[in-house]
Tab-separated table of C-alpha atoms in Angstrom:
chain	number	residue	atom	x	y	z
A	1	UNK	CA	17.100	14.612	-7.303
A	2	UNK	CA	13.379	15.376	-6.044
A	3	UNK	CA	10.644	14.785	-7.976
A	4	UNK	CA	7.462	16.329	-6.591
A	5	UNK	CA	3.813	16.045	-8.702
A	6	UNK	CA	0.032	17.231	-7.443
A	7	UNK	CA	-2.198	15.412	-10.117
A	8	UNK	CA	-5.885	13.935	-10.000
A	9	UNK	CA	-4.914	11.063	-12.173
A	10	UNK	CA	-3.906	7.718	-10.485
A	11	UNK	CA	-0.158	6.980	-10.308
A	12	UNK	CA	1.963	3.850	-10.995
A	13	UNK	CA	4.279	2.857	-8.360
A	14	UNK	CA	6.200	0.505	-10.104
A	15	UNK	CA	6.558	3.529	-12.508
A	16	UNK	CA	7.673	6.086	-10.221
A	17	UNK	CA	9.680	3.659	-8.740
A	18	UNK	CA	11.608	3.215	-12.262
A	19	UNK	CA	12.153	6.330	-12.356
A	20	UNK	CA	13.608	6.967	-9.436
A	21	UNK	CA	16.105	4.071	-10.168
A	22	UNK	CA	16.949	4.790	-13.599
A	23	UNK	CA	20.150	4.591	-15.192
A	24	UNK	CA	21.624	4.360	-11.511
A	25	UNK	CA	23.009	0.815	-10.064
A	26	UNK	CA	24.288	2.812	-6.343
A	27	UNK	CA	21.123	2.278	-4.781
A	28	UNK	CA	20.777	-0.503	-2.005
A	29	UNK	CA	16.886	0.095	-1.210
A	30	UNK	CA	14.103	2.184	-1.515
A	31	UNK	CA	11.412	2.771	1.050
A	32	UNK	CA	7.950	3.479	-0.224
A	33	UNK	CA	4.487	4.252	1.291
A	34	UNK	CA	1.153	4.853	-0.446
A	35	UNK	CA	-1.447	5.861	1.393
A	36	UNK	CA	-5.318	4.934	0.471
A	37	UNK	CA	-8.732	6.137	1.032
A	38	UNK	CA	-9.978	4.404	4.052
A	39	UNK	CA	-14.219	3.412	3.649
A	40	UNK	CA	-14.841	5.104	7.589
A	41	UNK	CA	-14.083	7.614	9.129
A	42	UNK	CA	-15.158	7.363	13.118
A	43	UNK	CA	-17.726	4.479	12.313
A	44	UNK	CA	-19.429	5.977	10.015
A	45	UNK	CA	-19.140	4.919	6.062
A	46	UNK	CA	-17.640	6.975	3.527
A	47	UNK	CA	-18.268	7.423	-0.199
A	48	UNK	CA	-15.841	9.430	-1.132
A	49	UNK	CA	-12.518	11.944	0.101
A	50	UNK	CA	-12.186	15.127	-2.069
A	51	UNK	CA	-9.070	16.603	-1.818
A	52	UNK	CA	-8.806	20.787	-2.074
A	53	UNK	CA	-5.179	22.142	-2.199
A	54	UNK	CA	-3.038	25.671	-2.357
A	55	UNK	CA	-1.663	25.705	-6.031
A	56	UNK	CA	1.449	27.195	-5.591
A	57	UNK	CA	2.655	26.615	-2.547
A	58	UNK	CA	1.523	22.859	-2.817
A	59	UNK	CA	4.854	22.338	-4.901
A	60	UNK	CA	6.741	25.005	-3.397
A	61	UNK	CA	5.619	23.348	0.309
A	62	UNK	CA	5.984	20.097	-1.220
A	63	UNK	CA	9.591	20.819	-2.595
A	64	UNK	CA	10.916	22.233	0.331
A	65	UNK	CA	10.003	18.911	2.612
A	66	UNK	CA	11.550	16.651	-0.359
A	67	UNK	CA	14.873	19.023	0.173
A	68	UNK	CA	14.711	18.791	3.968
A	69	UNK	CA	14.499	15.262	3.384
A	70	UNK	CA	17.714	15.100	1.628
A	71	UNK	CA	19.629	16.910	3.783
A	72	UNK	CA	18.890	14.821	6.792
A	73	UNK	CA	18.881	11.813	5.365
A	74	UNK	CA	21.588	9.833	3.249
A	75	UNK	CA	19.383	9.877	-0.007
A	76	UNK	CA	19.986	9.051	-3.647
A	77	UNK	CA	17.075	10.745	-4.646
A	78	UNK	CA	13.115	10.934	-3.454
A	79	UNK	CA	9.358	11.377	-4.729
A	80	UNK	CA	6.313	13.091	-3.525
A	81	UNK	CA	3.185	12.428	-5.896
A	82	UNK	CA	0.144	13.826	-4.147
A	83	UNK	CA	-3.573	14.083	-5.556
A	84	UNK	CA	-6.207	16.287	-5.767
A	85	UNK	CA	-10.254	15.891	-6.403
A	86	UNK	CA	-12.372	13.193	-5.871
A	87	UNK	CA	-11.291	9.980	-4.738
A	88	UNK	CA	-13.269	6.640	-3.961
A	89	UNK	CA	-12.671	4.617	-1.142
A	90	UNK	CA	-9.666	2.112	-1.949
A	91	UNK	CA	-8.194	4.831	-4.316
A	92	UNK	CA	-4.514	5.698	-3.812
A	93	UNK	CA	-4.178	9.379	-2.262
A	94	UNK	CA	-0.209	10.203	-1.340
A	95	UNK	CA	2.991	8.141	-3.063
A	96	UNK	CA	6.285	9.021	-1.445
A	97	UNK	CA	9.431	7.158	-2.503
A	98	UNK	CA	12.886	7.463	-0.786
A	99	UNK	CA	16.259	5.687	-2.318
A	100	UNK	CA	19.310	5.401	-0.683
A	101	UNK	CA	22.701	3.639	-0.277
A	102	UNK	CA	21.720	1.529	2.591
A	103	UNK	CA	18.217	0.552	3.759
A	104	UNK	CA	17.892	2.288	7.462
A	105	UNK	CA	18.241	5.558	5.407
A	106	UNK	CA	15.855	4.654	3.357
A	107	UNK	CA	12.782	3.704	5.244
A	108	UNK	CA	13.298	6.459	8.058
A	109	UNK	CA	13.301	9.491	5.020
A	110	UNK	CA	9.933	7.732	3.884
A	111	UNK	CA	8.491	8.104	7.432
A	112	UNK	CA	9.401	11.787	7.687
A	113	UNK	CA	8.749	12.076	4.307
A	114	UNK	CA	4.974	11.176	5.017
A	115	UNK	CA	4.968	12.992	8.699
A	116	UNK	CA	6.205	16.045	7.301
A	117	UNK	CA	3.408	16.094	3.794
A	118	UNK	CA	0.393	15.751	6.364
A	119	UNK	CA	1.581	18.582	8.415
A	120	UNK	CA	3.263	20.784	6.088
A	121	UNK	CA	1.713	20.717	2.250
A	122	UNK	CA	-1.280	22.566	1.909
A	123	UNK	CA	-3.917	20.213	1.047
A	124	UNK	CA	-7.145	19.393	2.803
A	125	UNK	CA	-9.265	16.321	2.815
A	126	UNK	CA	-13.520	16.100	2.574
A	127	UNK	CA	-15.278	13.001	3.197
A	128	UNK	CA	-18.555	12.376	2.052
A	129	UNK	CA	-20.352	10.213	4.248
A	130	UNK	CA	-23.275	7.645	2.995
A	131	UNK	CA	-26.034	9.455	4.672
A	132	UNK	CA	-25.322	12.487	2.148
A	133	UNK	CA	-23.491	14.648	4.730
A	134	UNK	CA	-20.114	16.265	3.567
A	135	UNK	CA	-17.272	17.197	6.150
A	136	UNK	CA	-13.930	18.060	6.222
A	137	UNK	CA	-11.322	16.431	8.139
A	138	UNK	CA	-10.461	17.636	11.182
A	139	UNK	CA	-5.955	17.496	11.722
A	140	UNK	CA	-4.829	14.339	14.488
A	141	UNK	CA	-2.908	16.037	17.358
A	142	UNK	CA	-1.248	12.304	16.514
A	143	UNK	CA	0.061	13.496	13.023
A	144	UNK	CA	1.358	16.607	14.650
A	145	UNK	CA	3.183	14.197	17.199
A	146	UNK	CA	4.218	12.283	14.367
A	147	UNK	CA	5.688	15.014	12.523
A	148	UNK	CA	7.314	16.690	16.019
A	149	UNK	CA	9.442	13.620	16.479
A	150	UNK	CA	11.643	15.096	13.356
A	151	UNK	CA	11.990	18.355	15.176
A	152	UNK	CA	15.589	19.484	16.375
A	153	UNK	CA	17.683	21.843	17.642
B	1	UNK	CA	-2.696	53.829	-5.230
B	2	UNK	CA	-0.416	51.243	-3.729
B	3	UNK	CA	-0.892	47.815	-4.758
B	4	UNK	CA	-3.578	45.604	-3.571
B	5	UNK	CA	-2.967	42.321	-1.891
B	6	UNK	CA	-4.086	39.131	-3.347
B	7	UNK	CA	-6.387	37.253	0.084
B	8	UNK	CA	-7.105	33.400	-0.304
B	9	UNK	CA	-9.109	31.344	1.744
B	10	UNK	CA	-9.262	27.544	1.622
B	11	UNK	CA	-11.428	24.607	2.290
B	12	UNK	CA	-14.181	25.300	5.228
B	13	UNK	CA	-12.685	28.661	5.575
B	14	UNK	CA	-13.507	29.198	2.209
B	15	UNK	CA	-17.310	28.204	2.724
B	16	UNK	CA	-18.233	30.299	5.566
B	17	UNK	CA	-16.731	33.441	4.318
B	18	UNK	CA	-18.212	32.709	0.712
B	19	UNK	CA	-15.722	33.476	-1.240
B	20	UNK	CA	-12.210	31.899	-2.625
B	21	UNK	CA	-10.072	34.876	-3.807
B	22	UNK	CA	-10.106	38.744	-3.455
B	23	UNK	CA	-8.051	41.838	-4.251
B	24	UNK	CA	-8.403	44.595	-1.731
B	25	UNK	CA	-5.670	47.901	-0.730
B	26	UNK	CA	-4.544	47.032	2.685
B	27	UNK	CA	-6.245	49.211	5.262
B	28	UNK	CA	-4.818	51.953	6.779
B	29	UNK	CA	-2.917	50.581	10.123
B	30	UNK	CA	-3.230	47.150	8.901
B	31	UNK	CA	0.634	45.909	8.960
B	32	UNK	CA	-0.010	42.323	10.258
B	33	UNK	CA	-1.520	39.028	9.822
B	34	UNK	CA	-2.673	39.661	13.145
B	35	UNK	CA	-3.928	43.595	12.637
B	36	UNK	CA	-5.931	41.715	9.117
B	37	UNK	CA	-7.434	39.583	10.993
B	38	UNK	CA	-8.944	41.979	13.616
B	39	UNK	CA	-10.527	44.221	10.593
B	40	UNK	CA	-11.456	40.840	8.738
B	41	UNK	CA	-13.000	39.927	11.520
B	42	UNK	CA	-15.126	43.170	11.688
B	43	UNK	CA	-16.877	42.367	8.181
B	44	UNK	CA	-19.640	40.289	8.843
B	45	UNK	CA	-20.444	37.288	10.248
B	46	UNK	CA	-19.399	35.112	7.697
B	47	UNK	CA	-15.869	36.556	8.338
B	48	UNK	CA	-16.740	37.026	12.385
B	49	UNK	CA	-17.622	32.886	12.422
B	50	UNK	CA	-14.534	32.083	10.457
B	51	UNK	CA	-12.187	33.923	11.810
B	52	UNK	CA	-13.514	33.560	15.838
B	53	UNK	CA	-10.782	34.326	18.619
B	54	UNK	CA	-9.702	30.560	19.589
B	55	UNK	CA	-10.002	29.103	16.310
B	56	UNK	CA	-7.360	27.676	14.354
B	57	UNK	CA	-7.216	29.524	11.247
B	58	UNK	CA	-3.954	28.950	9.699
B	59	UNK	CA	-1.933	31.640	7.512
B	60	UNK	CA	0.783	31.955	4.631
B	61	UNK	CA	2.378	35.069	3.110
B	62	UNK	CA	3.626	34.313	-0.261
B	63	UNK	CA	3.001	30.952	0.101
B	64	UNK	CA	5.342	30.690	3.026
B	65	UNK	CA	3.721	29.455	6.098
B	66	UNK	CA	3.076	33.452	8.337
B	67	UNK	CA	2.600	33.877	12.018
B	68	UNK	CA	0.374	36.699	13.314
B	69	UNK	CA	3.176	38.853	13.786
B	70	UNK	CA	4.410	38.629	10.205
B	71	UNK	CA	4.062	41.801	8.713
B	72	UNK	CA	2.270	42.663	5.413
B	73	UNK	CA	3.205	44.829	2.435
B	74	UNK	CA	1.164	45.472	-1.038
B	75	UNK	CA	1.619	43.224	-3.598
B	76	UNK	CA	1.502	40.655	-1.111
B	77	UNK	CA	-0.433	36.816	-1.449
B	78	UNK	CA	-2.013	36.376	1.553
B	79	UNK	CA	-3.849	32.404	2.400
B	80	UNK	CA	-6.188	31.810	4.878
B	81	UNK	CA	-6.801	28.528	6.394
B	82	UNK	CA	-7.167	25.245	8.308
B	83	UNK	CA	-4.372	22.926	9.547
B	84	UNK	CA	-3.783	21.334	6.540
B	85	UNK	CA	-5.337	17.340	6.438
B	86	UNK	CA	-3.378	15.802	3.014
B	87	UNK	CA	-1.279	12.795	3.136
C	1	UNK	CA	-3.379	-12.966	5.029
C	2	UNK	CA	0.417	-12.980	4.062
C	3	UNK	CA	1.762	-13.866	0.681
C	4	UNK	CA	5.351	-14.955	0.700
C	5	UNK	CA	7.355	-16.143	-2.255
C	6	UNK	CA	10.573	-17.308	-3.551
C	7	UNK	CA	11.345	-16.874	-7.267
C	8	UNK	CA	13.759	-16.271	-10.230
C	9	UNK	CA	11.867	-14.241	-11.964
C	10	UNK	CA	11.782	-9.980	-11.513
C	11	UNK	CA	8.780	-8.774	-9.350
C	12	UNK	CA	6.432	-6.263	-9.866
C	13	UNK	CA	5.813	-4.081	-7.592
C	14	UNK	CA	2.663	-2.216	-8.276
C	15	UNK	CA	0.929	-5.673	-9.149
C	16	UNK	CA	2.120	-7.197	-5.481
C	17	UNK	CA	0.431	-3.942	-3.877
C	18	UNK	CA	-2.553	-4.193	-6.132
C	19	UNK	CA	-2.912	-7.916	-4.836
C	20	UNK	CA	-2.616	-6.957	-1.567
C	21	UNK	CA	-5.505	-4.340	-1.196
C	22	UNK	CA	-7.590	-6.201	-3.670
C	23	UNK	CA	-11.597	-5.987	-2.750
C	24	UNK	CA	-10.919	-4.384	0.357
C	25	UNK	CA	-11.702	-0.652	1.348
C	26	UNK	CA	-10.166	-0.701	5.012
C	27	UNK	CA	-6.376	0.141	4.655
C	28	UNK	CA	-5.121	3.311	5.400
C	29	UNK	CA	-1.183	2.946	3.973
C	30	UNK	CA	1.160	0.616	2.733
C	31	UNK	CA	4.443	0.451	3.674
C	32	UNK	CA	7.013	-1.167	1.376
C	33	UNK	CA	10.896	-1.875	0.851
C	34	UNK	CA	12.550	-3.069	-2.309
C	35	UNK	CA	16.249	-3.960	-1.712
C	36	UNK	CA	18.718	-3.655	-5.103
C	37	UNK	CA	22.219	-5.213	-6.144
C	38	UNK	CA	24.262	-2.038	-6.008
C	39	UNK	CA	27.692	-2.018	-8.484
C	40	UNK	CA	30.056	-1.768	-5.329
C	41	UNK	CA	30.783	-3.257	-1.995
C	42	UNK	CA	34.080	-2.267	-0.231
C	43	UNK	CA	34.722	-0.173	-2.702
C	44	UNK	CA	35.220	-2.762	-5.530
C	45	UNK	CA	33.077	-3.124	-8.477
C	46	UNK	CA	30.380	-6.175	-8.889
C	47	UNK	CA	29.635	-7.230	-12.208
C	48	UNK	CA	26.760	-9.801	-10.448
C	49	UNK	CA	25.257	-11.332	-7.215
C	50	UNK	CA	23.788	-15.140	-6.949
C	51	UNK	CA	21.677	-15.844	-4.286
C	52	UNK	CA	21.285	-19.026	-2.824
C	53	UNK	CA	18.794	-20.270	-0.650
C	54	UNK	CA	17.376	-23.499	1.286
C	55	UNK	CA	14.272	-24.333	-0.107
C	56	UNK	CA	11.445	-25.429	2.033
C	57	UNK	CA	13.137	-24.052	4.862
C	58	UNK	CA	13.294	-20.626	3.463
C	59	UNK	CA	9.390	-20.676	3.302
C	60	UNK	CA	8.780	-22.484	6.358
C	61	UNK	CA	10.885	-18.979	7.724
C	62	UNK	CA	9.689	-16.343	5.679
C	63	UNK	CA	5.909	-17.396	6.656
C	64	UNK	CA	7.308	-17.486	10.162
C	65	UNK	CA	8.651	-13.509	9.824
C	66	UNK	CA	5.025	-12.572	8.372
C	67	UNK	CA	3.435	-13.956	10.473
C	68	UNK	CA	5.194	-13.119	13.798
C	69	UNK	CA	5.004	-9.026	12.064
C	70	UNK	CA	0.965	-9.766	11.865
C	71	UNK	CA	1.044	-10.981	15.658
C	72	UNK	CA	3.108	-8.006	16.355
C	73	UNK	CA	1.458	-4.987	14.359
C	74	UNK	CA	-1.901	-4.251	13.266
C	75	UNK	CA	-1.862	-5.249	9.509
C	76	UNK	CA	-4.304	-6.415	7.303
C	77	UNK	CA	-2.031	-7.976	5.033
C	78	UNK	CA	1.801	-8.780	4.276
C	79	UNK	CA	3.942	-9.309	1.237
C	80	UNK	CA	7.452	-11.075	1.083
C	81	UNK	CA	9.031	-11.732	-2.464
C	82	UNK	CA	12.734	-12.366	-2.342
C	83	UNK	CA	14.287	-13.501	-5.110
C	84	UNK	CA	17.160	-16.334	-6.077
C	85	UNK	CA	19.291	-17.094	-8.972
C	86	UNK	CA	21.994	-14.701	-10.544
C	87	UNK	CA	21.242	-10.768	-10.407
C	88	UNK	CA	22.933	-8.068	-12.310
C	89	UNK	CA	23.516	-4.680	-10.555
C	90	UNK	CA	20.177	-2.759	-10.560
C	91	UNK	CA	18.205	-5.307	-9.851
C	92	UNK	CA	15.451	-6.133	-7.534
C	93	UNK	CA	16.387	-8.382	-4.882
C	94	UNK	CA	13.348	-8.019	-2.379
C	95	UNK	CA	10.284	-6.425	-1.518
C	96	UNK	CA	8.448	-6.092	1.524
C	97	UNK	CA	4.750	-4.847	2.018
C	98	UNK	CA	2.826	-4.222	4.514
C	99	UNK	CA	-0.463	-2.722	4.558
C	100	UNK	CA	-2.263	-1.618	8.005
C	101	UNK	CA	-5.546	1.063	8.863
C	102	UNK	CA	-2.923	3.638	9.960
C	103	UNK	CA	0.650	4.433	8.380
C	104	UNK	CA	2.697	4.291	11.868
C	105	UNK	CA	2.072	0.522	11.709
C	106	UNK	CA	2.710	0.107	8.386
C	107	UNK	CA	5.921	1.381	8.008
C	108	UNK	CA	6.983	-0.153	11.527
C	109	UNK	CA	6.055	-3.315	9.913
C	110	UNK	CA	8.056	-2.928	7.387
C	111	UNK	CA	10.996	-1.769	8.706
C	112	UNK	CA	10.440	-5.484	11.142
C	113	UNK	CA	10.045	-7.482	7.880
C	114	UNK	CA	13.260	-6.721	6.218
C	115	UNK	CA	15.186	-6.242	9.564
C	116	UNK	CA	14.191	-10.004	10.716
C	117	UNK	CA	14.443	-11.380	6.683
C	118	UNK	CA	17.817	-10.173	6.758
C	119	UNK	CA	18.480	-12.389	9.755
C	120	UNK	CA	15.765	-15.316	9.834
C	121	UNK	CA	15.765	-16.555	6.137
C	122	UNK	CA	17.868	-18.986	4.874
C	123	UNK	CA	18.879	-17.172	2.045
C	124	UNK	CA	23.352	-16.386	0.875
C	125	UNK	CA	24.444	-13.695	-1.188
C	126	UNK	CA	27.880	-14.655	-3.421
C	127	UNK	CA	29.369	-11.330	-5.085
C	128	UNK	CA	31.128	-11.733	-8.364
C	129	UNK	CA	33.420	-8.592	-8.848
C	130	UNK	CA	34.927	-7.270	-11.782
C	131	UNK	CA	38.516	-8.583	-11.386
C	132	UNK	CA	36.879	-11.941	-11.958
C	133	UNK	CA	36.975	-12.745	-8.109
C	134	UNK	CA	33.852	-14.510	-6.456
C	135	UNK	CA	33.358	-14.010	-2.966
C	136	UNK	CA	30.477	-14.788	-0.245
C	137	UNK	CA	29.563	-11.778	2.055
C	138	UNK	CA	29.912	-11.952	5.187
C	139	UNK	CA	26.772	-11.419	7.773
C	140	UNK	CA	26.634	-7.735	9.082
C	141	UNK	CA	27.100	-7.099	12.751
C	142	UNK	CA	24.517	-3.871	12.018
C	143	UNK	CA	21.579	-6.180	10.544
C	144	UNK	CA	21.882	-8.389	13.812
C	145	UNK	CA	22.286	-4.766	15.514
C	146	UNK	CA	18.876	-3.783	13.473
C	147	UNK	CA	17.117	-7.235	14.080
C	148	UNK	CA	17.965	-7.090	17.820
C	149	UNK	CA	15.652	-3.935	18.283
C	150	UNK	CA	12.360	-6.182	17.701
C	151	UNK	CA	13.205	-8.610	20.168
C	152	UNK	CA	11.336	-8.360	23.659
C	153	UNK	CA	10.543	-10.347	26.619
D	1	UNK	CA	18.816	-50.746	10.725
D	2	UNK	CA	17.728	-47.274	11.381
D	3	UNK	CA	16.631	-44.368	9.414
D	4	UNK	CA	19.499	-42.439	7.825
D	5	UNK	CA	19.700	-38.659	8.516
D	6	UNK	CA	19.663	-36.357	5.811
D	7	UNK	CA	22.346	-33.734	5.735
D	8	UNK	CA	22.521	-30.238	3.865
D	9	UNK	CA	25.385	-27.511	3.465
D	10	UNK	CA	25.120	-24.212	2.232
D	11	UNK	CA	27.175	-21.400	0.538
D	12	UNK	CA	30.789	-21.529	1.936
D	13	UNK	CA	29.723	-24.533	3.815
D	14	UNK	CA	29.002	-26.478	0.834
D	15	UNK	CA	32.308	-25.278	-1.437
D	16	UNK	CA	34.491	-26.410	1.465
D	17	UNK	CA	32.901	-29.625	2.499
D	18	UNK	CA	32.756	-30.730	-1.479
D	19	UNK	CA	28.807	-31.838	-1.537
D	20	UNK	CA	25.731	-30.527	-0.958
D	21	UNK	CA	23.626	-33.453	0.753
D	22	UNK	CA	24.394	-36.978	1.979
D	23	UNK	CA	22.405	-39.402	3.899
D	24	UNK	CA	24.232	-41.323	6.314
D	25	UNK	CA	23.434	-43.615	9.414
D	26	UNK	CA	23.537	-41.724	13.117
D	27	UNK	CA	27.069	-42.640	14.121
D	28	UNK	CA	27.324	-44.738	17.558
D	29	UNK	CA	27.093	-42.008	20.427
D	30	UNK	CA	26.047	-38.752	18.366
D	31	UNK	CA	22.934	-37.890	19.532
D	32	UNK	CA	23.065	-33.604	19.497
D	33	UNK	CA	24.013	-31.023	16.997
D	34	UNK	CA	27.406	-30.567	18.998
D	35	UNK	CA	28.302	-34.213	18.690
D	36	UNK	CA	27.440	-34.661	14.973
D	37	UNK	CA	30.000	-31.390	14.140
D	38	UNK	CA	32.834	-33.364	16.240
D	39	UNK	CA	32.434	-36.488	14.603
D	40	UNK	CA	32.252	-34.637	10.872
D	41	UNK	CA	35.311	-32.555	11.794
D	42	UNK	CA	37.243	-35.977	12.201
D	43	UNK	CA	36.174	-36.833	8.481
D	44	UNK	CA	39.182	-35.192	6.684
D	45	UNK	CA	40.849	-31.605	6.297
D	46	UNK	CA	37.322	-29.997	4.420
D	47	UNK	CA	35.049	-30.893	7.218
D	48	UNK	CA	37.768	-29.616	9.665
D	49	UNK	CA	38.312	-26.460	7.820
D	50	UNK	CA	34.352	-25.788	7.247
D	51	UNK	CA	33.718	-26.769	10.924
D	52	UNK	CA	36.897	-24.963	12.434
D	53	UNK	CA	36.559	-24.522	16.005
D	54	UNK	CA	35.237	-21.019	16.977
D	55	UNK	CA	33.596	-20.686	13.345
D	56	UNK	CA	30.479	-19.153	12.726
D	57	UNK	CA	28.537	-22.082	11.369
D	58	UNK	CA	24.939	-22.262	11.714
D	59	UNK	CA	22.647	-25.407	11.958
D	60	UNK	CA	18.615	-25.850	10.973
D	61	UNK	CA	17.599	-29.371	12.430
D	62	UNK	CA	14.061	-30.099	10.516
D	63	UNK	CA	13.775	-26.864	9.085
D	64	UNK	CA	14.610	-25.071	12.203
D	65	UNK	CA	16.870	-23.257	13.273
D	66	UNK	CA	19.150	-25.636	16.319
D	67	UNK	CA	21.566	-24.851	18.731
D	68	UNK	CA	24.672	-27.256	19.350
D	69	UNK	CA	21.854	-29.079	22.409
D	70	UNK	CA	19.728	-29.608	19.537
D	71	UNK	CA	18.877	-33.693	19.781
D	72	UNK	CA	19.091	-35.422	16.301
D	73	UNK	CA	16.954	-38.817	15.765
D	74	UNK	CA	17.001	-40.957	12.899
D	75	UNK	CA	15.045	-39.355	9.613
D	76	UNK	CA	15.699	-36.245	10.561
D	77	UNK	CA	16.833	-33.083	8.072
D	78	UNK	CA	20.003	-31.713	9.531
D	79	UNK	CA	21.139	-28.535	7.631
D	80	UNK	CA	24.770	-26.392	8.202
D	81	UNK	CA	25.214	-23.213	6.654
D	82	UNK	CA	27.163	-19.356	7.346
D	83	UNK	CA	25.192	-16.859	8.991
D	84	UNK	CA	22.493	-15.835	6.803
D	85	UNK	CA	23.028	-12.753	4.309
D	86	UNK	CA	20.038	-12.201	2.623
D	87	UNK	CA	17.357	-9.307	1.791
């Protein structure tokens, strides 16, 4: 019941969300995040994010997380959409959508959901900064953290 | 001739070894991410910089994520890397 | 900076999240919850659910939840849209948003929002099942249970 | 002669007690939240079923939520309703 897409275009979350729902009337709630291309990075202004990724193993990483997902979590279904190229600052970067009977399961398979894609799918992120520089971004020990608290066993 | 393997490198890793994809026959004695790394390493400093004892060059082997003891075999896709920054 | 509404009419969802990062360049993520009428409860079918509310009150609370969740987490903005009237299965019946610099406070703010909107707004929920019986549902000891974890002091 | 009080029931509350709103004068000695459900229980059998003893009715006094200490004055918007069930 995954649906998992790497695309530059924009996506519609009221779209995706449709989807998701469609033709089904079991589903209590759905939790959502998007995430967005933030204008600074460490005080200094960005222009724009350009996101480089591992064709391939993108979907197949991407797949596996969405399946990991639904065996921890009491889902009706999920979606990853995650872009790639050049984005401007506002621009929508990451979409994941999690459905489910009731809504604790719901919201807590969005949050790993989200911990798991920055850790786990092989993208990477460059920000261009105003003063013409270009860097890439360097992985938060607090996304790692993030991602550890869904460790078990 | 056994196969080649299939070596990708990704975003700054990418950049300072100058290239994105090549085809090569494994080495002789090179069964490990580990054991590629060392004769990587040996290549030039492109590859010397990128690949620099300490750093935190991540791997996959047939686009599962590899450790350095996971061994290699021809035919294999083999990704170089950084931690990964999407999301 | 929070919009709250009360309203017959469907929402939609991507326009709500496109209001709610209009102009502005400095948010990271948005968390967000849509709750839906699902077909069954107890195991028997529903054919509808009406929704009652007390109006001016319900405001009066719902701006209270947003913006106790603003004092509480570091958003730049909130969403509440619940809606009233006579739903069919399917249906949307709320959505939360909440849109911070970082997605950990996000989706915590969220999760807050609907927890305390289950619990603080004067709003009733009347199932109509398909043997023709009408029946109000009862408050849930696990959304007081779920509320309770925000509370402090 | 004083203000009248305003009174609302919801949901259950409303079916049982037969309206949704009256106005009436303070009666003679109520002057809390506790002492205004005692005197409505007295009104007949649907104000003593709806405001059992040991029920889970909830009161808003002004828009906000009250407790059975809650004072009441004249004008004010006195509300009883079930525990809310919404979202």
């Amino acid at each position: 019941m995954a649906t998992v897409r790497v695309q530059a275009e924009p996506f519609d979350v009221g779209a995706a969300m449709a989807a998701l729902g469609a033709g089904r009337n079991d589903i209590g709630g759905i939790g959502c995040f998007v995430g967005t291309v933030r204008d600074t990075a460490g005080g200094r202004k960005i222009t724009a994010m350009t996101l480089e990724h591992y064709p391939g193993m993108t979907e197949r990483a991407m797949a596996a997380i969405a399946a990991e997902a639904e065996a921890r979590f009491d889902l009706l279904g999920c979606t990853l959409i995650h872009r790639i190229g050049t984005l401007q600052p506002g621009a929508a970067i990451v979409l994941v959508l999690a459905a489910a009977p009731h809504r604790a399961a719901a919201l807590a398979a969005t949050g790993f959901l989200i911990d798991w894609l920055k850790t786990r799918a092989p993208f990477w992120k460059k920000e261009s900064f105003a003063d013409g520089a270009a860097e890439w971004v360097a992985a938060h020990d607090a996304d790692a953290a993030a991602a550890a608290r869904w460790q078990h066993g | 001739m056994s196969q080649p393997v299939r070596i990708l490198y990704f975003a700054w890793l990418r950049e300072r070894v100058g290239t994105a994809e090549e085809a090569l026959a494994l080495p002789e004695g090179v069964g490990t991410v580990a054991a590629l790394i060392d004769w990587l390493r040996a290549r030039g400093p492109g590859f010397a910089a990128a690949f620099a004892p300490g750093g935190s060059v991540r791997c996959a082997v047939n686009q599962d994520f590899a450790t350095p003891q996971t061994t290699l075999a021809p035919g294999d896709e083999i990704a170089f890397f950084p931690p990964v920054t999407g999301g």
